[in-house]
Short mmCIF file of C-alpha atoms in Angstrom, two decimals:
data_model
loop_
_atom_site.label_atom_id
_atom_site.label_comp_id
_atom_site.label_asym_id
_atom_site.label_seq_id
_atom_site.Cartn_x
_atom_site.Cartn_y
_atom_site.Cartn_z
CA UNK A 4 3.09 -10.43 33.52
CA UNK A 5 6.33 -8.77 32.61
CA UNK A 6 8.46 -11.38 34.43
CA UNK A 7 7.21 -14.27 32.35
CA UNK A 8 7.92 -12.47 29.08
CA UNK A 9 11.08 -10.56 29.91
CA UNK A 10 12.84 -12.15 26.96
CA UNK A 11 10.38 -10.59 24.51
CA UNK A 12 11.05 -7.22 22.90
CA UNK A 13 9.54 -4.41 24.89
CA UNK A 14 6.84 -3.67 22.30
CA UNK A 15 5.66 -7.28 22.28
CA UNK A 16 5.61 -7.88 26.00
CA UNK A 17 2.24 -6.36 26.87
CA UNK A 18 -1.35 -6.54 25.75
CA UNK A 19 -2.41 -4.01 23.11
CA UNK A 20 -5.41 -3.19 25.32
CA UNK A 21 -3.11 -1.69 27.93
CA UNK A 22 -2.77 2.07 27.55
CA UNK A 23 0.98 1.76 28.11
CA UNK A 24 1.13 -0.02 24.74
CA UNK A 25 0.00 3.15 22.99
CA UNK A 26 1.61 5.90 25.03
CA UNK A 27 5.10 6.65 26.41
CA UNK A 28 6.02 5.77 29.96
CA UNK A 29 4.47 7.94 32.69
CA UNK A 30 1.71 9.16 30.36
CA UNK A 31 -1.86 8.03 30.96
CA UNK A 32 -4.87 8.06 28.67
CA UNK A 33 -6.75 10.17 31.21
CA UNK A 34 -4.27 13.01 30.69
CA UNK A 35 -5.36 13.21 27.07
CA UNK A 36 -9.03 12.34 27.48
CA UNK A 37 -9.78 14.79 30.30
CA UNK A 38 -8.02 17.80 28.87
CA UNK A 39 -10.40 20.54 27.71
CA UNK A 40 -7.87 23.15 26.71
CA UNK A 41 -5.93 22.13 24.72
CA UNK A 42 -7.93 19.28 23.18
CA UNK A 43 -6.19 16.02 22.29
CA UNK A 44 -7.45 13.04 20.25
CA UNK A 45 -9.98 11.00 22.23
CA UNK A 46 -11.06 7.41 21.84
CA UNK A 47 -14.70 8.42 21.55
CA UNK A 48 -13.84 10.32 18.37
CA UNK A 49 -13.48 6.94 16.66
CA UNK A 50 -17.21 6.30 17.14
CA UNK A 51 -17.86 8.92 14.48
CA UNK A 52 -15.86 7.08 11.81
CA UNK A 53 -18.80 4.92 10.70
CA UNK A 54 -21.17 7.88 10.14
CA UNK A 55 -18.40 9.73 8.34
CA UNK A 56 -17.79 6.66 6.15
CA UNK A 57 -21.44 6.33 5.15
CA UNK A 58 -21.63 10.06 4.49
CA UNK A 59 -18.61 9.87 2.17
CA UNK A 60 -20.07 6.86 0.37
CA UNK A 61 -23.42 8.59 -0.18
CA UNK A 62 -21.56 11.70 -1.34
CA UNK A 63 -19.69 9.52 -3.83
CA UNK A 64 -22.92 8.11 -5.27
CA UNK A 65 -24.37 11.59 -5.68
CA UNK A 66 -21.12 12.93 -7.13
CA UNK A 67 -20.83 10.15 -9.72
CA UNK A 68 -24.45 10.51 -10.81
CA UNK A 69 -24.91 14.27 -10.91
CA UNK A 70 -21.37 15.59 -11.56
CA UNK A 71 -19.05 12.89 -12.97
CA UNK A 72 -21.56 11.40 -15.43
CA UNK A 73 -22.54 14.72 -17.08
CA UNK A 74 -18.88 15.73 -17.17
CA UNK A 75 -17.94 12.42 -18.84
CA UNK A 76 -20.59 13.00 -21.49
CA UNK A 77 -19.33 16.56 -22.00
CA UNK A 78 -15.81 15.20 -22.63
CA UNK A 79 -17.11 12.65 -25.09
CA UNK A 80 -16.45 9.54 -23.02
CA UNK A 81 -18.18 6.52 -24.55
CA UNK A 82 -21.28 6.23 -22.39
CA UNK A 83 -23.01 3.48 -24.34
CA UNK A 84 -24.19 0.60 -22.17
CA UNK A 85 -22.28 -2.63 -22.69
CA UNK A 86 -24.20 -4.93 -25.00
CA UNK A 87 -25.03 -8.27 -23.42
CA UNK A 88 -24.54 -11.60 -25.13
CA UNK A 89 -27.58 -13.41 -26.46
CA UNK A 90 -29.02 -15.68 -23.78
CA UNK A 91 -27.96 -19.26 -24.36
CA UNK A 92 -28.20 -21.89 -21.62
CA UNK A 93 -25.60 -24.22 -23.15
CA UNK A 94 -22.92 -21.58 -23.71
CA UNK A 95 -23.63 -19.88 -20.37
CA UNK A 96 -23.07 -23.17 -18.54
CA UNK A 97 -19.76 -23.68 -20.37
CA UNK A 98 -18.74 -20.09 -19.62
CA UNK A 99 -19.47 -20.32 -15.88
CA UNK A 100 -18.58 -23.93 -15.11
CA UNK A 101 -15.85 -24.91 -17.57
CA UNK A 102 -13.98 -22.13 -19.33
CA UNK A 103 -14.41 -18.56 -20.57
CA UNK A 104 -12.16 -19.26 -23.58
CA UNK A 105 -12.83 -22.72 -25.03
CA UNK A 106 -10.28 -24.28 -27.35
CA UNK A 107 -10.69 -24.97 -31.06
CA UNK A 108 -12.04 -28.51 -30.68
CA UNK A 109 -14.44 -27.44 -27.94
CA UNK A 110 -15.72 -24.57 -30.09
CA UNK A 111 -16.34 -26.96 -32.97
CA UNK A 112 -18.37 -29.32 -30.78
CA UNK A 113 -20.43 -26.43 -29.38
CA UNK A 114 -21.11 -25.12 -32.90
CA UNK A 115 -22.40 -28.52 -34.01
CA UNK A 116 -24.51 -28.87 -30.86
CA UNK A 117 -26.17 -25.46 -31.40
CA UNK A 118 -26.21 -25.64 -35.22
CA UNK A 119 -24.18 -22.41 -35.32
CA UNK A 120 -21.06 -21.66 -37.30
CA UNK A 121 -17.85 -21.64 -35.27
CA UNK A 122 -17.28 -17.92 -35.79
CA UNK A 123 -20.61 -17.11 -34.17
CA UNK A 124 -19.69 -19.18 -31.09
CA UNK A 125 -16.34 -17.36 -30.87
CA UNK A 126 -18.14 -14.02 -31.06
CA UNK A 127 -20.56 -15.07 -28.31
CA UNK A 128 -17.73 -15.87 -25.90
CA UNK A 129 -15.92 -12.63 -26.71
CA UNK A 130 -19.09 -10.64 -26.14
CA UNK A 131 -19.84 -12.58 -22.94
CA UNK A 132 -16.38 -11.80 -21.55
CA UNK A 133 -16.80 -8.17 -22.51
CA UNK A 134 -20.12 -7.73 -20.72
CA UNK A 135 -18.50 -8.57 -17.35
CA UNK A 136 -16.14 -5.63 -17.70
CA UNK A 137 -17.15 -2.23 -16.34
CA UNK A 138 -18.08 0.40 -18.88
CA UNK A 139 -15.86 3.37 -19.66
CA UNK A 140 -18.42 5.59 -17.96
CA UNK A 141 -18.20 3.54 -14.75
CA UNK A 142 -14.42 3.68 -14.76
CA UNK A 143 -14.33 7.39 -15.56
CA UNK A 144 -16.76 8.24 -12.74
CA UNK A 145 -14.78 6.18 -10.22
CA UNK A 146 -11.52 7.87 -11.23
CA UNK A 147 -13.08 11.34 -11.15
CA UNK A 148 -14.38 10.72 -7.63
CA UNK A 149 -10.96 9.56 -6.43
CA UNK A 150 -9.25 12.45 -8.22
CA UNK A 151 -11.58 14.94 -6.53
CA UNK A 152 -10.96 13.49 -3.08
CA UNK A 153 -7.19 13.19 -3.48
CA UNK A 154 -6.96 16.72 -4.86
CA UNK A 155 -8.95 18.07 -1.91
CA UNK A 156 -6.96 16.02 0.63
CA UNK A 157 -3.58 17.02 -0.81
CA UNK A 158 -4.48 20.70 -1.19
CA UNK A 159 -6.09 20.94 2.25
CA UNK A 160 -3.25 19.13 4.05
CA UNK A 161 -0.52 21.05 2.25
CA UNK A 162 -2.28 24.33 3.08
CA UNK A 163 -2.31 23.81 6.83
CA UNK A 164 0.91 21.78 7.02
CA UNK A 165 2.87 24.47 5.18
CA UNK A 166 2.26 26.64 8.25
CA UNK A 167 3.19 23.84 10.65
CA UNK A 168 6.78 23.44 11.88
CA UNK A 169 6.78 19.62 11.72
CA UNK A 170 6.50 19.57 7.92
CA UNK A 171 9.87 21.29 7.66
CA UNK A 172 11.53 19.69 10.68
CA UNK A 173 10.36 16.13 11.38
CA UNK A 174 11.82 16.23 14.90
CA UNK A 175 8.95 18.58 15.79
CA UNK A 176 6.70 15.52 15.55
CA UNK A 177 8.21 14.24 18.80
CA UNK A 178 9.05 17.26 20.95
CA UNK A 179 6.64 17.37 23.91
CA UNK A 180 4.96 14.20 22.60
CA UNK A 181 2.15 13.15 23.11
CA UNK A 182 0.86 16.54 24.26
CA UNK A 183 0.14 17.89 20.77
CA UNK A 184 -3.08 19.81 20.44
CA UNK A 185 -5.64 18.44 17.99
CA UNK A 186 -6.44 21.32 15.67
CA UNK A 187 -9.66 21.49 13.68
CA UNK A 188 -7.69 21.03 10.46
CA UNK A 189 -5.99 17.84 11.67
CA UNK A 190 -9.29 16.47 13.00
CA UNK A 191 -11.11 17.10 9.70
CA UNK A 192 -8.19 15.67 7.72
CA UNK A 193 -8.12 12.45 9.76
CA UNK A 194 -11.88 11.93 9.76
CA UNK A 195 -12.06 12.42 6.00
CA UNK A 196 -9.19 9.99 5.39
CA UNK A 197 -10.76 7.47 7.77
CA UNK A 198 -14.06 7.79 5.93
CA UNK A 199 -12.56 7.63 2.45
CA UNK A 200 -10.48 4.49 3.03
CA UNK A 201 -13.30 2.95 5.04
CA UNK A 202 -15.62 3.45 2.08
CA UNK A 203 -13.03 1.91 -0.26
CA UNK A 204 -12.83 -1.21 1.91
CA UNK A 205 -16.58 -1.55 1.42
CA UNK A 206 -16.81 -0.52 -2.24
CA UNK A 207 -13.73 -2.37 -3.54
CA UNK A 208 -15.82 -5.52 -3.99
CA UNK A 209 -17.88 -3.89 -6.74
CA UNK A 210 -15.48 -1.21 -7.99
CA UNK A 211 -13.28 -1.80 -11.04
CA UNK A 212 -11.39 -5.05 -10.38
CA UNK A 213 -7.63 -5.04 -10.84
CA UNK A 214 -4.92 -7.67 -10.75
CA UNK A 215 -3.60 -6.24 -7.49
CA UNK A 216 -7.00 -6.52 -5.79
CA UNK A 217 -5.61 -8.36 -2.77
CA UNK A 218 -2.61 -6.02 -2.50
CA UNK A 219 -4.98 -3.05 -2.54
CA UNK A 220 -7.16 -4.77 0.05
CA UNK A 221 -4.11 -5.13 2.31
CA UNK A 222 -3.16 -1.53 1.57
CA UNK A 223 -6.57 -0.17 2.64
CA UNK A 224 -6.57 -2.20 5.88
CA UNK A 225 -2.99 -1.21 6.71
CA UNK A 226 -3.89 2.43 6.04
CA UNK A 227 -6.90 2.26 8.36
CA UNK A 228 -4.77 0.56 11.02
CA UNK A 229 -2.05 3.19 10.73
CA UNK A 230 -4.61 5.99 10.91
CA UNK A 231 -6.08 4.40 14.04
CA UNK A 232 -2.71 3.99 15.75
CA UNK A 233 -1.64 7.52 14.85
CA UNK A 234 -4.89 8.93 16.22
CA UNK A 235 -5.10 6.84 19.39
CA UNK A 236 -1.43 7.38 20.21
CA UNK A 237 -1.64 11.05 19.11
CA UNK A 238 1.06 10.61 16.46
CA UNK A 239 -1.08 12.83 14.27
CA UNK A 240 1.81 15.07 13.26
CA UNK A 241 3.80 12.20 11.75
CA UNK A 242 0.60 10.77 10.29
CA UNK A 243 -0.32 13.95 8.43
CA UNK A 244 3.03 13.90 6.64
CA UNK A 245 2.53 10.28 5.59
CA UNK A 246 -0.92 11.14 4.25
CA UNK A 247 0.37 14.16 2.35
CA UNK A 248 3.09 12.11 0.64
CA UNK A 249 0.68 9.36 -0.36
CA UNK A 250 -2.04 11.62 -1.73
CA UNK A 251 0.33 13.51 -4.05
CA UNK A 252 0.86 10.74 -6.62
CA UNK A 253 -2.75 9.57 -6.55
CA UNK A 254 -3.95 12.95 -7.83
CA UNK A 255 -1.91 12.60 -11.02
CA UNK A 256 -2.72 8.89 -11.43
CA UNK A 257 -6.46 9.52 -11.52
CA UNK A 258 -5.92 12.38 -13.98
CA UNK A 259 -4.04 9.99 -16.27
CA UNK A 260 -6.86 7.46 -16.05
CA UNK A 261 -9.51 10.07 -16.84
CA UNK A 262 -7.54 11.20 -19.88
CA UNK A 263 -7.18 7.57 -20.93
CA UNK A 264 -10.92 6.90 -20.70
CA UNK A 265 -11.63 10.10 -22.65
CA UNK A 266 -9.15 8.85 -25.31
CA UNK A 267 -6.87 11.85 -24.91
CA UNK A 268 -3.81 9.70 -25.43
CA UNK A 269 -1.12 12.39 -25.52
CA UNK A 270 -2.43 13.98 -22.32
CA UNK A 271 -2.66 10.54 -20.74
CA UNK A 272 1.00 9.89 -21.61
CA UNK A 273 2.07 13.18 -20.04
CA UNK A 274 0.06 12.61 -16.86
CA UNK A 275 1.28 9.04 -16.53
CA UNK A 276 4.94 10.01 -16.80
CA UNK A 277 4.30 12.77 -14.24
CA UNK A 278 2.66 10.19 -11.99
CA UNK A 279 5.62 7.81 -12.32
CA UNK A 280 8.05 10.54 -11.26
CA UNK A 281 5.89 11.80 -8.37
CA UNK A 282 5.18 8.25 -7.14
CA UNK A 283 8.82 7.17 -7.08
CA UNK A 284 10.05 10.44 -5.53
CA UNK A 285 7.38 10.68 -2.81
CA UNK A 286 7.03 7.00 -1.91
CA UNK A 287 10.48 5.51 -2.53
CA UNK A 288 12.63 8.52 -1.62
CA UNK A 289 10.89 11.07 0.62
CA UNK A 290 8.64 8.60 2.48
CA UNK A 291 11.44 6.33 3.80
CA UNK A 292 13.90 9.20 4.34
CA UNK A 293 11.46 11.53 6.05
CA UNK A 294 8.66 9.48 7.60
CA UNK A 295 10.13 6.04 8.33
CA UNK A 296 13.46 7.49 9.46
CA UNK A 297 11.72 9.95 11.77
CA UNK A 298 9.50 7.34 13.42
CA UNK A 299 12.22 4.69 13.50
CA UNK A 300 15.10 6.81 14.86
CA UNK A 301 14.01 10.32 15.93
CA UNK A 302 11.00 9.25 17.97
CA UNK A 303 13.07 6.69 19.89
CA UNK A 304 15.84 9.23 20.45
CA UNK A 305 13.55 12.05 21.67
CA UNK A 306 10.81 10.29 23.65
CA UNK A 307 12.59 7.05 24.53
CA UNK A 308 11.32 3.46 24.13
CA UNK A 309 7.59 2.94 23.69
CA UNK A 310 5.80 -0.30 22.97
CA UNK A 311 3.82 0.57 19.85
CA UNK A 312 7.07 1.60 18.12
CA UNK A 313 7.78 -1.83 16.61
CA UNK A 314 4.22 -2.41 15.43
CA UNK A 315 3.85 0.94 13.69
CA UNK A 316 7.23 0.56 11.99
CA UNK A 317 6.19 -2.88 10.77
CA UNK A 318 3.12 -1.36 9.15
CA UNK A 319 5.11 1.49 7.61
CA UNK A 320 7.59 -0.97 6.11
CA UNK A 321 4.67 -3.05 4.81
CA UNK A 322 3.49 0.03 2.93
CA UNK A 323 7.01 0.56 1.59
CA UNK A 324 7.12 -3.01 0.27
CA UNK A 325 3.84 -2.42 -1.57
CA UNK A 326 5.28 0.80 -3.01
CA UNK A 327 8.28 -1.14 -4.33
CA UNK A 328 5.93 -3.67 -5.92
CA UNK A 329 3.87 -0.95 -7.58
CA UNK A 330 7.01 0.92 -8.68
CA UNK A 331 8.10 -2.22 -10.50
CA UNK A 332 4.80 -2.26 -12.40
CA UNK A 333 4.99 1.47 -13.10
CA UNK A 334 8.54 1.23 -14.50
CA UNK A 335 7.43 -1.64 -16.72
CA UNK A 336 4.63 0.52 -18.06
CA UNK A 337 7.01 3.42 -18.70
CA UNK A 338 9.25 1.20 -20.81
CA UNK A 339 6.21 -0.10 -22.69
CA UNK A 340 5.07 3.49 -23.27
CA UNK A 341 8.42 4.47 -24.78
CA UNK A 342 8.43 1.32 -26.90
CA UNK A 343 4.87 1.68 -28.22
CA UNK A 344 4.62 5.46 -28.12
CA UNK A 345 1.68 5.43 -25.72
CA UNK A 346 0.59 4.19 -22.32
CA UNK A 347 -1.04 0.83 -22.86
CA UNK A 348 -3.03 -1.33 -20.48
CA UNK A 349 -2.28 -0.74 -16.82
CA UNK A 350 -0.31 -3.73 -15.53
CA UNK A 351 -2.37 -3.44 -12.35
CA UNK A 352 -5.57 -4.15 -14.18
CA UNK A 353 -7.36 -6.44 -16.57
CA UNK A 354 -9.68 -3.66 -17.67
CA UNK A 355 -7.71 -0.44 -17.64
CA UNK A 356 -7.48 0.34 -21.34
CA UNK A 357 -9.45 3.34 -22.55
CA UNK A 358 -11.53 1.13 -24.80
CA UNK A 359 -11.65 -2.58 -25.22
CA UNK A 360 -10.30 -2.21 -28.73
CA UNK A 361 -9.89 -5.91 -29.29
CA UNK A 362 -13.42 -6.80 -28.25
CA UNK A 363 -15.39 -3.80 -29.49
CA UNK A 364 -15.16 -4.61 -33.22
CA UNK A 365 -16.08 -8.16 -32.41
CA UNK A 366 -19.08 -6.88 -30.45
CA UNK A 367 -20.30 -4.90 -33.44
CA UNK A 368 -19.73 -7.78 -35.82
CA UNK A 369 -21.54 -10.18 -33.51
CA UNK A 370 -24.48 -7.81 -33.19
CA UNK A 371 -24.91 -7.94 -36.95
CA UNK A 372 -24.99 -11.73 -37.02
CA UNK A 373 -27.84 -12.04 -34.50
#
């Protein structure tokens, strides 16, 4: 097997199902699986990911209904249901099959066909586009759920990592690797992150849609893959640092969104600028310098060549590329904020403004005409 592929890089020259792909030379899976004291990550632990994922998803539904919704109402978030456009077979067919924004000539023809004035047809299409957007309450509840999870994950991980030597010296991630005991804190942290991102992969198809939907889809799958590799290969120490760095900015981002939906514009501006700073510092500075450098150089130096090295670095760099893409959007928004005096629509999203200010007056006007 090795003879026929000797020209390939070491990490590509063997099947990923072989345990030597995941672990350093002269280390077997049995050494980790059979140990009772200390306990190491085991493959059978992954069987519990699906129950954890469903539990997190059910918890989210309960949280949004019984905690986030009352809290949104307490803050004065607009909880009115989105008014639906008057049912009209002709216009609905045009909307679904031809265009959501017909031109002037097309609008005139439709008005004559329905014996409506042109303005009423324009209002119908604006209202029809608006009804497909999630309500402010839906967006607020989603952000509050994510904020709650990220705040817990960051606080919990920082609490136990602050007492761990590998947070302060990344080389500790590789000394005596892979014989690093799986503590209860690390196990809970990993299972919760597995469950959270697993639930997002499922729920992203009916959560608030954003322009970077496919990028986020890739991000969630890469995250799950990295979590799996880190757990199976017992790179949990390095993995916990990566998780800590990524959760930090998300806490502030969801706060900014919640303030935006509650129409607390000044607070939203402050949180967003804080988010921009935290995101760039943690993901474009600390992440490559601390995490990627440690896995790319220190692990190879301390434990020698191992086959999963190239694959995991590829995934880490993929994350970095996505961070650069998002940083570009964030910087654009910062410049817009300084120019306009407030944070406007999120460049990541078609529906991120705190209120659909352009459509709402039209909705009210249209309601009066019907």
